[in-house]
Structure formats: C-alpha cells, structure tokens
C-alpha cells in the first residue's frame, strides 16, 4: 500500500510502527458554527482511509480533536451574549449530528483542547526547560524556531525568505518575539476570555500546542499518519512538528497526508470568505450520502469544485448503486437454494472488480478509481443476475458490493424503518417469556390474552414464539 507523504513529496510504502496497527491523528474543526462542506472533506476522506485499513485487517486507533478554545469561538460567544463553552458545546453536538448523517465512524477519541490544559502546561514547561521556548515580559510563551534547525521541513518553505517577509509584517505588540517565525504557546488572558492558571500567567494556550499534546496522550510520541487539509501544512503542522520533536526527541509522524480544498467558483470554501454551504444546508436538498459520494469522485489531493450540476450527477450515480443493491435484495426474497452451472465462474469474474478496487485504494487511496470499480461491478451485476439466480450466488454478489460501498462509507440499502406495532408485540412476547421463566403463569396468560384482544395470535414453536395477526 502506497501513501503520498507531504514530507518527502513522494509515494511511500506504508509500514506501520506496530504490525497490524495504525495510529492516526486528524486535525478536527474549530467549533464556532455549523461545519461547512469544506470541513467535511477531510472528515469523509480520512474516515474512508480508516475504513480501508480496517478492511485490510488493521486495528485503527483514530484520534481527531475539537478545537474548543479560539478567538472565533470567543467572538461568537460575545456576539450571542453567552460564554465560549456554551458555543463550543452546542457546535460539537451539531457537528456530531452531521458526522452521523455522513456515516463517519466515531473516532476512538475526540479530545477537546479545554480538557487537556494540564498536558499543554506540562509540554510547554518541558520546551522552556530544553531551551525551545521562552517567556516574554507579559507572560506570553513563544516557541524559539531558531533552536529547531529542521523548522520548515514539512512545508518545504525557504525559512530565511519567510523570516524576512514576516519581519516586514511585524505588528506592534509582537516585537517581544526573538524571531518573526516564533509562535505562541501560551498567551495572557484578555478581559472576558476563558483562562486557566499557569506558571507564566493566567491565560490560554496557542492553537498549535493542543494537537502535539493530545496526539501524544492518545497515540504516543510517534504517529503512523497525521492528516488534515492542505491549509494546515504551514504553519500548523510545521509548528506541531517543532513542538513534538523538540519535546519528545523523536520523529512525530511517519506519513503526512493532506487533502486539497473543496472550492466554490474555484476559490477555497471557507467561513471567512463567506462562500460556504454547511452540511446542514445540503442535508435539506440531498441525502448526505450523495455528498459523501461526491467527495470521493475526485482524488483527495486534487481540488474539488462544488457545483449543483456535479451534485446532481453524483445523485444519479449514487442512486444507481442503491438500485443495484435493492434489486439484489428483491431477487433474494424469491431466490431458491441450490447451485446453478456457471455461477462459480461468474463469481470469480465479479471478484475481479474488488481486486481493481483494492488496486486503486492501495495507490494512495485513489477513491475516484475505486468508485469506478464499484460502478463496473454494478453494471456487471445488473447484467448477470435475474429471477433464476440462486440464493447463494445473489448473496455472494450482495456481499461483494456492500463490502466495497462500506469501505467508502456509503449506505446503499434502504434503512429498515421499525414498525412500532411489531416492536410492541415483540416487547410483550419478551415480557411473557420472562414471566414464564419466573413460573408466573398467571401473568404469562394475561399477556397472551392482552395480545389476543389486540388481534395477535401467539404460537409456541420449537424455534420460539411466533406471532401473527388473527
Ligand atoms: P477549521 O475548522 O478551519 O480549522 O478546519 C477543519 C478542517 O477542515 C481542517 O483540516 C481544514 O484543513 C479543513 N478545511 C477547511 N476548509 C476546507 C476546504 N474548503 N476544503 C477542504 N478542507 C477544508
Ligand atoms: Zn492540529
């Protein structure tokens, strides 16, 4: 399996630190509003990465944070006349709803910055002790980038050019930095902001330190994969590397994966530009699964332009896959047991699409080609099944299709809606069984009579209690 590593700028064979295990950290959203569909791109893509590793038999430890202390959250809280915690709690809950709608598996852990302040103070102390950080007069703690000679290795930027550029941009108040590229680890509290005590001043952490601390706590000093959108390469991930490698004295992550932007009219979709749709906006118009499908029709390192036409086309394609799965279910209801000549050979042919799918995914998670393989399988199934197909054959094809759609996190079968009356009858039957186990036959008979009054007849069989409407 090959992964493109932003660090080396080439595809590399994936070798896990621990055989059979993947330790992944993906930078999550800042929770001050509903997530937009640009934010959903890394969520969907890295969830598919995780699902594919799991399919391959790896145990994946997947950690993704919520940034719940930040200028934007504080600003939103001020505008609403509430506190930052109320804002972040609300949008974490909303984000989880969107993730569920997009069929994103719950992370192993979703740490939150405000719950990990102790760890951040510990790491900052260590960086100061090792000479990698310094405390300015007002209590701000800065990272000393000159002390970390590899600073810039991920973003491949010319650091000296950056330094002179930044120097020209230095604004008043920042001149307490030793170097223009030094960044904040801890900053003093301002009136009305959330704050915590620290050895340097009452204040709050800078943004970058949370990911270094939380990834180490839940995954260890070295990660297999660190991911996020490409806007995070510099400075966020560069700064995470500087912090973690200086504090822990070892490589921070073996593979750095970054998704390209979701654009609208060829500009990055972002809250600050105001050119965004939230996942919730889309949910009103399309099944969120269509969005999930759409995101995977393009390779994750290519920009993806959002448009109504492309969403319509994604909808049509997604529905074709759903129709195929539903058609299989329909045929299965009537199919006979037994074996038919040629079915074994046909199944081997169908399996070649799985091989094609894997080949695409093994090549740096090429979901675009993987989806094409699903499509070809759908076409093949449509022309190689009918009322005469046997049960075992149809079941094998159903499994083949659903295995692949499941790796892409696509739900293609109709959700079975529970029938409230059946649920009620099942509950009563369970209650009656319990009464019988307790030798409370009067209660058991009473339940039988109650159900009979509702038009339900019970039948005790060797396979348990069956029921039918009278
Ligand atoms: P933020 O809430 O801005 O910190 O973003 C959370 C995650 O979404 C990060 O991994 C960003 O890189 C990613 N992201 C934000 N906007 C876009 C976009 N338009 N396209 C793709 N990824 C994005
Ligand atoms: Zn991060």
GROMACS .gro file of C-alpha atoms and ligand atoms in nm:
model
  494
    1UNK     CA    1   0.000   0.000   0.000
    2UNK     CA    2   0.147   0.336  -0.100
    3UNK     CA    3   0.079   0.671   0.058
    4UNK     CA    4   0.186   1.012  -0.070
    5UNK     CA    5   0.384   1.175   0.207
    6UNK     CA    6   0.381   1.555   0.210
    7UNK     CA    7   0.714   1.539   0.394
    8UNK     CA    8   0.904   1.350   0.121
    9UNK     CA    9   0.677   1.469  -0.162
   10UNK     CA   10   0.650   1.118  -0.294
   11UNK     CA   11   0.454   0.798  -0.255
   12UNK     CA   12   0.598   0.564   0.005
   13UNK     CA   13   0.518   0.206   0.101
   14UNK     CA   14   0.311   0.207   0.421
   15UNK     CA   15   0.491   0.040   0.709
   16UNK     CA   16   0.315   0.059   1.044
   17UNK     CA   17   0.509   0.120   1.365
   18UNK     CA   18   0.336  -0.175   1.527
   19UNK     CA   19   0.241  -0.460   1.291
   20UNK     CA   20  -0.134  -0.477   1.237
   21UNK     CA   21  -0.198  -0.138   1.392
   22UNK     CA   22  -0.246   0.217   1.260
   23UNK     CA   23  -0.216   0.524   1.481
   24UNK     CA   24  -0.386   0.816   1.307
   25UNK     CA   25  -0.441   1.175   1.413
   26UNK     CA   26  -0.656   1.410   1.206
   27UNK     CA   27  -0.695   1.778   1.295
   28UNK     CA   28  -1.060   1.848   1.359
   29UNK     CA   29  -1.275   2.159   1.332
   30UNK     CA   30  -1.286   2.475   1.539
   31UNK     CA   31  -1.636   2.465   1.677
   32UNK     CA   32  -1.793   2.810   1.647
   33UNK     CA   33  -2.056   2.738   1.383
   34UNK     CA   34  -2.208   2.450   1.186
   35UNK     CA   35  -1.938   2.273   0.987
   36UNK     CA   36  -1.928   2.360   0.618
   37UNK     CA   37  -1.885   2.107   0.343
   38UNK     CA   38  -1.518   2.205   0.305
   39UNK     CA   39  -1.462   2.086   0.663
   40UNK     CA   40  -1.645   1.768   0.568
   41UNK     CA   41  -1.388   1.681   0.300
   42UNK     CA   42  -1.110   1.572   0.542
   43UNK     CA   43  -1.368   1.410   0.771
   44UNK     CA   44  -1.506   1.196   0.491
   45UNK     CA   45  -1.173   1.121   0.329
   46UNK     CA   46  -0.988   1.018   0.644
   47UNK     CA   47  -1.287   0.812   0.756
   48UNK     CA   48  -1.255   0.620   0.428
   49UNK     CA   49  -0.881   0.579   0.491
   50UNK     CA   50  -0.963   0.434   0.830
   51UNK     CA   51  -1.230   0.205   0.690
   52UNK     CA   52  -0.990   0.076   0.425
   53UNK     CA   53  -0.722  -0.001   0.683
   54UNK     CA   54  -0.981  -0.185   0.890
   55UNK     CA   55  -1.092  -0.381   0.586
   56UNK     CA   56  -0.728  -0.478   0.536
   57UNK     CA   57  -0.726  -0.616   0.888
   58UNK     CA   58  -0.553  -0.334   1.076
   59UNK     CA   59  -0.669  -0.215   1.414
   60UNK     CA   60  -0.702   0.160   1.374
   61UNK     CA   61  -0.664   0.399   1.662
   62UNK     CA   62  -0.823   0.715   1.521
   63UNK     CA   63  -0.795   1.039   1.712
   64UNK     CA   64  -0.945   1.368   1.598
   65UNK     CA   65  -0.977   1.679   1.812
   66UNK     CA   66  -1.230   1.955   1.858
   67UNK     CA   67  -1.068   2.297   1.896
   68UNK     CA   68  -1.296   2.444   2.160
   69UNK     CA   69  -1.096   2.749   2.268
   70UNK     CA   70  -1.013   3.002   1.999
   71UNK     CA   71  -1.063   3.368   1.904
   72UNK     CA   72  -1.352   3.283   1.672
   73UNK     CA   73  -1.541   3.095   1.944
   74UNK     CA   74  -1.487   3.382   2.187
   75UNK     CA   75  -1.608   3.633   1.926
   76UNK     CA   76  -1.921   3.426   1.857
   77UNK     CA   77  -1.991   3.397   2.232
   78UNK     CA   78  -1.959   3.776   2.274
   79UNK     CA   79  -2.199   3.837   1.986
   80UNK     CA   80  -2.451   3.596   2.135
   81UNK     CA   81  -2.400   3.736   2.487
   82UNK     CA   82  -2.302   3.394   2.618
   83UNK     CA   83  -1.980   3.214   2.715
   84UNK     CA   84  -1.736   3.027   2.491
   85UNK     CA   85  -1.819   2.693   2.647
   86UNK     CA   86  -2.189   2.721   2.556
   87UNK     CA   87  -2.095   2.796   2.195
   88UNK     CA   88  -1.845   2.510   2.161
   89UNK     CA   89  -2.069   2.254   2.337
   90UNK     CA   90  -2.353   2.341   2.102
   91UNK     CA   91  -2.145   2.312   1.786
   92UNK     CA   92  -1.972   1.994   1.896
   93UNK     CA   93  -2.318   1.837   1.934
   94UNK     CA   94  -2.424   1.973   1.592
   95UNK     CA   95  -2.101   1.852   1.431
   96UNK     CA   96  -2.160   1.503   1.568
   97UNK     CA   97  -2.508   1.501   1.411
   98UNK     CA   98  -2.358   1.598   1.074
   99UNK     CA   99  -2.090   1.331   1.107
  100UNK     CA  100  -2.355   1.070   1.176
  101UNK     CA  101  -2.554   1.180   0.872
  102UNK     CA  102  -2.236   1.147   0.664
  103UNK     CA  103  -2.180   0.800   0.810
  104UNK     CA  104  -1.847   0.899   0.963
  105UNK     CA  105  -1.743   0.641   1.221
  106UNK     CA  106  -1.699   0.776   1.572
  107UNK     CA  107  -1.329   0.838   1.643
  108UNK     CA  108  -1.155   0.624   1.901
  109UNK     CA  109  -1.119   0.951   2.094
  110UNK     CA  110  -1.233   1.308   2.021
  111UNK     CA  111  -1.024   1.508   2.267
  112UNK     CA  112  -1.110   1.871   2.334
  113UNK     CA  113  -0.849   2.138   2.391
  114UNK     CA  114  -1.009   2.275   2.709
  115UNK     CA  115  -0.994   1.934   2.872
  116UNK     CA  116  -0.622   1.890   2.811
  117UNK     CA  117  -0.480   2.215   2.953
  118UNK     CA  118  -0.270   2.031   3.216
  119UNK     CA  119  -0.089   1.834   2.945
  120UNK     CA  120  -0.026   2.151   2.748
  121UNK     CA  121   0.129   2.325   3.051
  122UNK     CA  122   0.350   2.019   3.100
  123UNK     CA  123   0.474   2.019   2.739
  124UNK     CA  124   0.533   2.395   2.737
  125UNK     CA  125   0.734   2.362   3.062
  126UNK     CA  126   0.943   2.092   2.900
  127UNK     CA  127   1.006   2.309   2.594
  128UNK     CA  128   1.115   2.600   2.817
  129UNK     CA  129   1.345   2.369   3.019
  130UNK     CA  130   1.506   2.241   2.698
  131UNK     CA  131   1.556   2.595   2.564
  132UNK     CA  132   1.298   2.557   2.287
  133UNK     CA  133   1.065   2.817   2.434
  134UNK     CA  134   1.091   3.146   2.624
  135UNK     CA  135   0.868   3.364   2.836
  136UNK     CA  136   0.819   3.727   2.733
  137UNK     CA  137   0.766   4.012   2.976
  138UNK     CA  138   0.387   3.995   2.972
  139UNK     CA  139   0.385   3.619   3.037
  140UNK     CA  140   0.340   3.511   2.672
  141UNK     CA  141   0.535   3.194   2.597
  142UNK     CA  142   0.686   3.166   2.247
  143UNK     CA  143   0.840   2.875   2.065
  144UNK     CA  144   1.202   2.952   1.964
  145UNK     CA  145   1.202   2.842   1.599
  146UNK     CA  146   1.577   2.913   1.551
  147UNK     CA  147   1.653   2.643   1.802
  148UNK     CA  148   1.482   2.382   1.581
  149UNK     CA  149   1.706   2.357   1.273
  150UNK     CA  150   1.458   2.143   1.080
  151UNK     CA  151   1.186   2.408   1.102
  152UNK     CA  152   1.019   2.420   0.758
  153UNK     CA  153   1.093   2.060   0.661
  154UNK     CA  154   0.728   1.970   0.601
  155UNK     CA  155   0.622   2.276   0.405
  156UNK     CA  156   0.950   2.294   0.209
  157UNK     CA  157   0.949   2.668   0.251
  158UNK     CA  158   1.259   2.876   0.240
  159UNK     CA  159   1.265   2.981   0.602
  160UNK     CA  160   1.501   3.276   0.552
  161UNK     CA  161   1.269   3.423   0.289
  162UNK     CA  162   0.978   3.367   0.523
  163UNK     CA  163   1.166   3.537   0.804
  164UNK     CA  164   1.236   3.850   0.603
  165UNK     CA  165   0.877   3.855   0.479
  166UNK     CA  166   0.740   3.818   0.829
  167UNK     CA  167   0.979   4.077   0.967
  168UNK     CA  168   0.832   4.335   0.732
  169UNK     CA  169   0.487   4.239   0.855
  170UNK     CA  170   0.567   4.252   1.226
  171UNK     CA  171   0.296   4.443   1.402
  172UNK     CA  172   0.326   4.633   1.727
  173UNK     CA  173   0.295   4.408   2.025
  174UNK     CA  174   0.466   4.119   1.854
  175UNK     CA  175   0.811   4.272   1.882
  176UNK     CA  176   0.871   4.081   2.201
  177UNK     CA  177   0.948   3.782   1.976
  178UNK     CA  178   1.312   3.691   1.925
  179UNK     CA  179   1.240   3.586   1.568
  180UNK     CA  180   0.947   3.669   1.340
  181UNK     CA  181   0.867   3.299   1.294
  182UNK     CA  182   0.840   3.229   1.666
  183UNK     CA  183   0.485   3.134   1.755
  184UNK     CA  184   0.269   3.147   2.065
  185UNK     CA  185   0.245   2.852   2.301
  186UNK     CA  186   0.064   3.035   2.580
  187UNK     CA  187  -0.089   3.382   2.593
  188UNK     CA  188  -0.216   3.609   2.868
  189UNK     CA  189  -0.585   3.638   2.934
  190UNK     CA  190  -0.786   3.927   2.797
  191UNK     CA  191  -1.096   4.058   2.969
  192UNK     CA  192  -1.397   3.828   2.924
  193UNK     CA  193  -1.198   3.538   2.778
  194UNK     CA  194  -1.177   3.184   2.916
  195UNK     CA  195  -0.849   3.137   3.103
  196UNK     CA  196  -0.652   2.895   3.316
  197UNK     CA  197  -0.376   2.948   3.570
  198UNK     CA  198  -0.023   2.862   3.454
  199UNK     CA  199   0.334   2.917   3.580
  200UNK     CA  200   0.366   3.213   3.335
  201UNK     CA  201   0.037   3.397   3.357
  202UNK     CA  202  -0.335   3.343   3.379
  203UNK     CA  203  -0.418   3.273   3.017
  204UNK     CA  204  -0.490   3.024   2.744
  205UNK     CA  205  -0.294   2.806   2.503
  206UNK     CA  206  -0.200   2.894   2.147
  207UNK     CA  207  -0.366   2.680   1.881
  208UNK     CA  208  -0.080   2.450   1.778
  209UNK     CA  209   0.013   2.302   2.114
  210UNK     CA  210  -0.317   2.116   2.160
  211UNK     CA  211  -0.252   1.873   1.873
  212UNK     CA  212   0.102   1.791   1.991
  213UNK     CA  213  -0.029   1.718   2.340
  214UNK     CA  214  -0.344   1.529   2.252
  215UNK     CA  215  -0.186   1.311   1.983
  216UNK     CA  216   0.092   1.213   2.225
  217UNK     CA  217  -0.152   1.137   2.506
  218UNK     CA  218  -0.375   0.909   2.299
  219UNK     CA  219  -0.134   0.768   2.042
  220UNK     CA  220   0.221   0.802   2.179
  221UNK     CA  221   0.532   1.000   2.076
  222UNK     CA  222   0.526   0.883   1.713
  223UNK     CA  223   0.218   0.853   1.493
  224UNK     CA  224   0.182   0.648   1.179
  225UNK     CA  225  -0.033   0.903   0.999
  226UNK     CA  226  -0.107   1.267   1.062
  227UNK     CA  227  -0.373   1.421   0.843
  228UNK     CA  228  -0.571   1.735   0.768
  229UNK     CA  229  -0.650   1.985   0.497
  230UNK     CA  230  -0.362   2.132   0.297
  231UNK     CA  231  -0.405   2.474   0.460
  232UNK     CA  232  -0.271   2.315   0.776
  233UNK     CA  233   0.073   2.226   0.635
  234UNK     CA  234   0.205   2.569   0.724
  235UNK     CA  235   0.216   2.690   0.988
  236UNK     CA  236   0.002   2.448   1.192
  237UNK     CA  237   0.166   2.115   1.113
  238UNK     CA  238   0.511   2.267   1.083
  239UNK     CA  239   0.464   2.404   1.435
  240UNK     CA  240   0.327   2.075   1.567
  241UNK     CA  241   0.643   1.903   1.439
  242UNK     CA  242   0.868   2.165   1.602
  243UNK     CA  243   0.687   2.127   1.935
  244UNK     CA  244   0.658   1.748   1.941
  245UNK     CA  245   1.002   1.660   1.809
  246UNK     CA  246   1.174   1.910   2.041
  247UNK     CA  247   0.977   1.789   2.345
  248UNK     CA  248   0.984   1.414   2.276
  249UNK     CA  249   1.318   1.384   2.097
  250UNK     CA  250   1.186   1.160   1.817
  251UNK     CA  251   1.003   1.170   1.482
  252UNK     CA  252   0.649   1.297   1.526
  253UNK     CA  253   0.469   1.126   1.236
  254UNK     CA  254   0.582   0.887   0.963
  255UNK     CA  255   0.326   0.984   0.697
  256UNK     CA  256   0.178   1.330   0.646
  257UNK     CA  257  -0.141   1.329   0.440
  258UNK     CA  258  -0.319   1.644   0.326
  259UNK     CA  259  -0.640   1.678   0.131
  260UNK     CA  260  -0.681   1.953  -0.127
  261UNK     CA  261  -0.955   2.210  -0.093
  262UNK     CA  262  -1.317   2.193  -0.171
  263UNK     CA  263  -1.363   2.504  -0.384
  264UNK     CA  264  -1.657   2.700  -0.499
  265UNK     CA  265  -1.612   2.900  -0.821
  266UNK     CA  266  -1.250   2.788  -0.796
  267UNK     CA  267  -1.192   2.957  -0.459
  268UNK     CA  268  -1.147   2.775  -0.129
  269UNK     CA  269  -1.476   2.736   0.052
  270UNK     CA  270  -1.431   2.898   0.391
  271UNK     CA  271  -1.626   3.066   0.663
  272UNK     CA  272  -1.415   3.379   0.647
  273UNK     CA  273  -1.479   3.428   0.274
  274UNK     CA  274  -1.850   3.370   0.332
  275UNK     CA  275  -1.874   3.141   0.025
  276UNK     CA  276  -1.977   2.830   0.210
  277UNK     CA  277  -2.261   2.582   0.245
  278UNK     CA  278  -2.298   2.400   0.571
  279UNK     CA  279  -2.354   2.025   0.573
  280UNK     CA  280  -2.695   2.112   0.720
  281UNK     CA  281  -2.780   2.329   0.414
  282UNK     CA  282  -2.701   2.036   0.188
  283UNK     CA  283  -2.892   1.792   0.407
  284UNK     CA  284  -3.212   1.979   0.325
  285UNK     CA  285  -3.161   1.932  -0.050
  286UNK     CA  286  -2.978   1.600  -0.088
  287UNK     CA  287  -2.929   1.280   0.103
  288UNK     CA  288  -2.595   1.343   0.289
  289UNK     CA  289  -2.480   1.019   0.128
  290UNK     CA  290  -2.481   1.200  -0.206
  291UNK     CA  291  -2.233   1.448  -0.061
  292UNK     CA  292  -2.019   1.164   0.068
  293UNK     CA  293  -2.029   1.004  -0.276
  294UNK     CA  294  -1.948   1.336  -0.448
  295UNK     CA  295  -1.641   1.394  -0.228
  296UNK     CA  296  -1.494   1.062  -0.330
  297UNK     CA  297  -1.534   1.101  -0.704
  298UNK     CA  298  -1.210   1.300  -0.711
  299UNK     CA  299  -0.868   1.205  -0.572
  300UNK     CA  300  -0.812   1.364  -0.231
  301UNK     CA  301  -0.505   1.556  -0.345
  302UNK     CA  302  -0.694   1.723  -0.631
  303UNK     CA  303  -0.911   2.029  -0.577
  304UNK     CA  304  -1.279   1.961  -0.599
  305UNK     CA  305  -1.512   2.228  -0.731
  306UNK     CA  306  -1.857   2.225  -0.580
  307UNK     CA  307  -2.149   2.286  -0.816
  308UNK     CA  308  -2.516   2.200  -0.839
  309UNK     CA  309  -2.455   2.014  -1.168
  310UNK     CA  310  -2.190   1.790  -1.014
  311UNK     CA  311  -2.413   1.720  -0.716
  312UNK     CA  312  -2.699   1.623  -0.949
  313UNK     CA  313  -2.471   1.390  -1.137
  314UNK     CA  314  -2.343   1.244  -0.806
  315UNK     CA  315  -2.705   1.187  -0.703
  316UNK     CA  316  -2.784   0.994  -1.021
  317UNK     CA  317  -2.471   0.779  -0.987
  318UNK     CA  318  -2.525   0.711  -0.618
  319UNK     CA  319  -2.885   0.610  -0.685
  320UNK     CA  320  -2.769   0.363  -0.948
  321UNK     CA  321  -2.561   0.183  -0.688
  322UNK     CA  322  -2.854   0.189  -0.443
  323UNK     CA  323  -3.087   0.047  -0.710
  324UNK     CA  324  -2.847  -0.238  -0.775
  325UNK     CA  325  -2.829  -0.324  -0.402
  326UNK     CA  326  -3.205  -0.305  -0.369
  327UNK     CA  327  -3.259  -0.514  -0.677
  328UNK     CA  328  -3.037  -0.783  -0.528
  329UNK     CA  329  -3.248  -0.776  -0.211
  330UNK     CA  330  -3.563  -0.809  -0.420
  331UNK     CA  331  -3.426  -1.107  -0.613
  332UNK     CA  332  -3.305  -1.265  -0.290
  333UNK     CA  333  -3.654  -1.267  -0.141
  334UNK     CA  334  -3.766  -1.510  -0.412
  335UNK     CA  335  -3.443  -1.691  -0.487
  336UNK     CA  336  -3.409  -2.067  -0.449
  337UNK     CA  337  -3.136  -2.264  -0.273
  338UNK     CA  338  -2.910  -2.481  -0.480
  339UNK     CA  339  -2.635  -2.427  -0.730
  340UNK     CA  340  -2.651  -2.337  -1.096
  341UNK     CA  341  -2.393  -2.416  -1.357
  342UNK     CA  342  -2.154  -2.131  -1.427
  343UNK     CA  343  -2.223  -1.934  -1.108
  344UNK     CA  344  -1.887  -2.016  -0.953
  345UNK     CA  345  -1.701  -1.887  -1.258
  346UNK     CA  346  -1.924  -1.581  -1.268
  347UNK     CA  347  -1.844  -1.501  -0.904
  348UNK     CA  348  -1.474  -1.519  -0.980
  349UNK     CA  349  -1.531  -1.267  -1.258
  350UNK     CA  350  -1.726  -1.037  -1.026
  351UNK     CA  351  -1.444  -1.058  -0.774
  352UNK     CA  352  -1.206  -0.901  -1.024
  353UNK     CA  353  -1.379  -0.567  -0.952
  354UNK     CA  354  -1.282  -0.599  -0.586
  355UNK     CA  355  -0.923  -0.656  -0.697
  356UNK     CA  356  -0.949  -0.344  -0.915
  357UNK     CA  357  -1.094  -0.151  -0.621
  358UNK     CA  358  -0.811  -0.258  -0.392
  359UNK     CA  359  -0.550  -0.169  -0.650
  360UNK     CA  360  -0.691   0.184  -0.667
  361UNK     CA  361  -0.707   0.220  -0.289
  362UNK     CA  362  -0.357   0.077  -0.245
  363UNK     CA  363  -0.234   0.350  -0.475
  364UNK     CA  364  -0.257   0.642  -0.231
  365UNK     CA  365  -0.630   0.597  -0.170
  366UNK     CA  366  -0.746   0.673  -0.519
  367UNK     CA  367  -1.117   0.683  -0.435
  368UNK     CA  368  -1.201   0.812  -0.783
  369UNK     CA  369  -1.080   0.490  -0.945
  370UNK     CA  370  -1.217   0.281  -0.657
  371UNK     CA  371  -1.564   0.426  -0.719
  372UNK     CA  372  -1.526   0.345  -1.089
  373UNK     CA  373  -1.456  -0.017  -0.992
  374UNK     CA  374  -1.779  -0.019  -0.787
  375UNK     CA  375  -1.961   0.114  -1.090
  376UNK     CA  376  -1.828  -0.154  -1.314
  377UNK     CA  377  -1.932  -0.412  -1.058
  378UNK     CA  378  -2.282  -0.262  -1.053
  379UNK     CA  379  -2.303  -0.283  -1.431
  380UNK     CA  380  -2.180  -0.641  -1.420
  381UNK     CA  381  -2.430  -0.741  -1.150
  382UNK     CA  382  -2.717  -0.581  -1.342
  383UNK     CA  383  -2.645  -0.789  -1.648
  384UNK     CA  384  -2.553  -1.113  -1.469
  385UNK     CA  385  -2.846  -1.161  -1.231
  386UNK     CA  386  -3.213  -1.241  -1.282
  387UNK     CA  387  -3.502  -1.440  -1.130
  388UNK     CA  388  -3.323  -1.767  -1.200
  389UNK     CA  389  -3.012  -1.676  -0.995
  390UNK     CA  390  -2.965  -1.886  -0.683
  391UNK     CA  391  -2.968  -1.758  -0.328
  392UNK     CA  392  -2.600  -1.831  -0.260
  393UNK     CA  393  -2.496  -1.657  -0.581
  394UNK     CA  394  -2.702  -1.345  -0.509
  395UNK     CA  395  -2.583  -1.336  -0.150
  396UNK     CA  396  -2.219  -1.355  -0.260
  397UNK     CA  397  -2.272  -1.066  -0.502
  398UNK     CA  398  -2.454  -0.864  -0.241
  399UNK     CA  399  -2.162  -0.914  -0.004
  400UNK     CA  400  -1.913  -0.821  -0.274
  401UNK     CA  401  -2.096  -0.495  -0.348
  402UNK     CA  402  -2.168  -0.398   0.012
  403UNK     CA  403  -1.810  -0.465   0.122
  404UNK     CA  404  -1.686  -0.210  -0.128
  405UNK     CA  405  -1.955   0.051  -0.067
  406UNK     CA  406  -1.900   0.013   0.306
  407UNK     CA  407  -1.528   0.092   0.270
  408UNK     CA  408  -1.635   0.417   0.104
  409UNK     CA  409  -1.881   0.468   0.391
  410UNK     CA  410  -2.177   0.469   0.150
  411UNK     CA  411  -2.507   0.340   0.276
  412UNK     CA  412  -2.674   0.187  -0.028
  413UNK     CA  413  -2.953  -0.018   0.123
  414UNK     CA  414  -3.278   0.137   0.236
  415UNK     CA  415  -3.281   0.186   0.610
  416UNK     CA  416  -3.530  -0.059   0.756
  417UNK     CA  417  -3.783   0.151   0.941
  418UNK     CA  418  -3.902  -0.019   1.256
  419UNK     CA  419  -4.270  -0.096   1.266
  420UNK     CA  420  -4.391   0.033   1.605
  421UNK     CA  421  -4.668  -0.229   1.632
  422UNK     CA  422  -4.424  -0.519   1.572
  423UNK     CA  423  -4.189  -0.367   1.826
  424UNK     CA  424  -4.473  -0.352   2.081
  425UNK     CA  425  -4.569  -0.717   2.018
  426UNK     CA  426  -4.204  -0.830   2.045
  427UNK     CA  427  -4.172  -0.648   2.377
  428UNK     CA  428  -4.487  -0.816   2.512
  429UNK     CA  429  -4.362  -1.157   2.398
  430UNK     CA  430  -4.031  -1.099   2.577
  431UNK     CA  431  -4.222  -0.997   2.891
  432UNK     CA  432  -4.433  -1.314   2.867
  433UNK     CA  433  -4.122  -1.530   2.833
  434UNK     CA  434  -3.976  -1.363   3.140
  435UNK     CA  435  -4.297  -1.434   3.335
  436UNK     CA  436  -4.283  -1.800   3.228
  437UNK     CA  437  -3.919  -1.830   3.335
  438UNK     CA  438  -4.031  -1.698   3.675
  439UNK     CA  439  -4.313  -1.955   3.674
  440UNK     CA  440  -4.564  -1.668   3.688
  441UNK     CA  441  -4.809  -1.845   3.457
  442UNK     CA  442  -5.098  -1.621   3.551
  443UNK     CA  443  -4.901  -1.317   3.422
  444UNK     CA  444  -4.792  -1.507   3.110
  445UNK     CA  445  -5.156  -1.598   3.030
  446UNK     CA  446  -5.269  -1.243   3.097
  447UNK     CA  447  -5.017  -1.113   2.839
  448UNK     CA  448  -5.138  -1.371   2.586
  449UNK     CA  449  -5.497  -1.251   2.643
  450UNK     CA  450  -5.395  -0.885   2.614
  451UNK     CA  451  -5.233  -0.954   2.279
  452UNK     CA  452  -5.531  -1.158   2.162
  453UNK     CA  453  -5.753  -0.860   2.239
  454UNK     CA  454  -5.524  -0.658   2.007
  455UNK     CA  455  -5.574  -0.915   1.731
  456UNK     CA  456  -5.245  -1.100   1.778
  457UNK     CA  457  -5.225  -1.479   1.796
  458UNK     CA  458  -4.922  -1.640   1.958
  459UNK     CA  459  -4.790  -1.979   1.864
  460UNK     CA  460  -4.531  -2.163   2.074
  461UNK     CA  461  -4.296  -2.348   1.839
  462UNK     CA  462  -3.968  -2.532   1.889
  463UNK     CA  463  -3.794  -2.224   1.740
  464UNK     CA  464  -3.951  -1.990   1.994
  465UNK     CA  465  -4.269  -1.789   2.000
  466UNK     CA  466  -4.411  -1.685   1.662
  467UNK     CA  467  -4.696  -1.439   1.615
  468UNK     CA  468  -4.946  -1.347   1.350
  469UNK     CA  469  -5.241  -1.116   1.316
  470UNK     CA  470  -5.569  -1.300   1.374
  471LIG     P1  471  -1.101   2.460   1.057
  471LIG     O1  472  -1.227   2.448   1.133
  471LIG     O2  473  -1.095   2.578   0.961
  471LIG     O3  474  -0.979   2.452   1.146
  471LIG     O4  475  -1.090   2.333   0.959
  471LIG     C1  476  -1.104   2.199   0.999
  471LIG     C2  477  -1.052   2.108   0.891
  471LIG     O5  478  -1.120   2.133   0.767
  471LIG     C3  479  -0.904   2.128   0.859
  471LIG     O6  480  -0.844   2.001   0.832
  471LIG     C4  481  -0.905   2.215   0.734
  471LIG     O7  482  -0.789   2.200   0.658
  471LIG     C5  483  -1.026   2.158   0.663
  471LIG     N1  484  -1.085   2.251   0.565
  471LIG     C6  485  -1.136   2.374   0.589
  471LIG     N2  486  -1.185   2.430   0.475
  471LIG     C7  487  -1.165   2.339   0.375
  471LIG     C8  488  -1.196   2.334   0.234
  471LIG     N3  489  -1.257   2.436   0.173
  471LIG     N4  490  -1.161   2.224   0.166
  471LIG     C9  491  -1.103   2.120   0.226
  471LIG     N5  492  -1.071   2.116   0.356
  471LIG    C10  493  -1.101   2.223   0.432
  472LIG    ZN1  494  -0.382   2.006   1.454
   0.00000   0.00000   0.00000
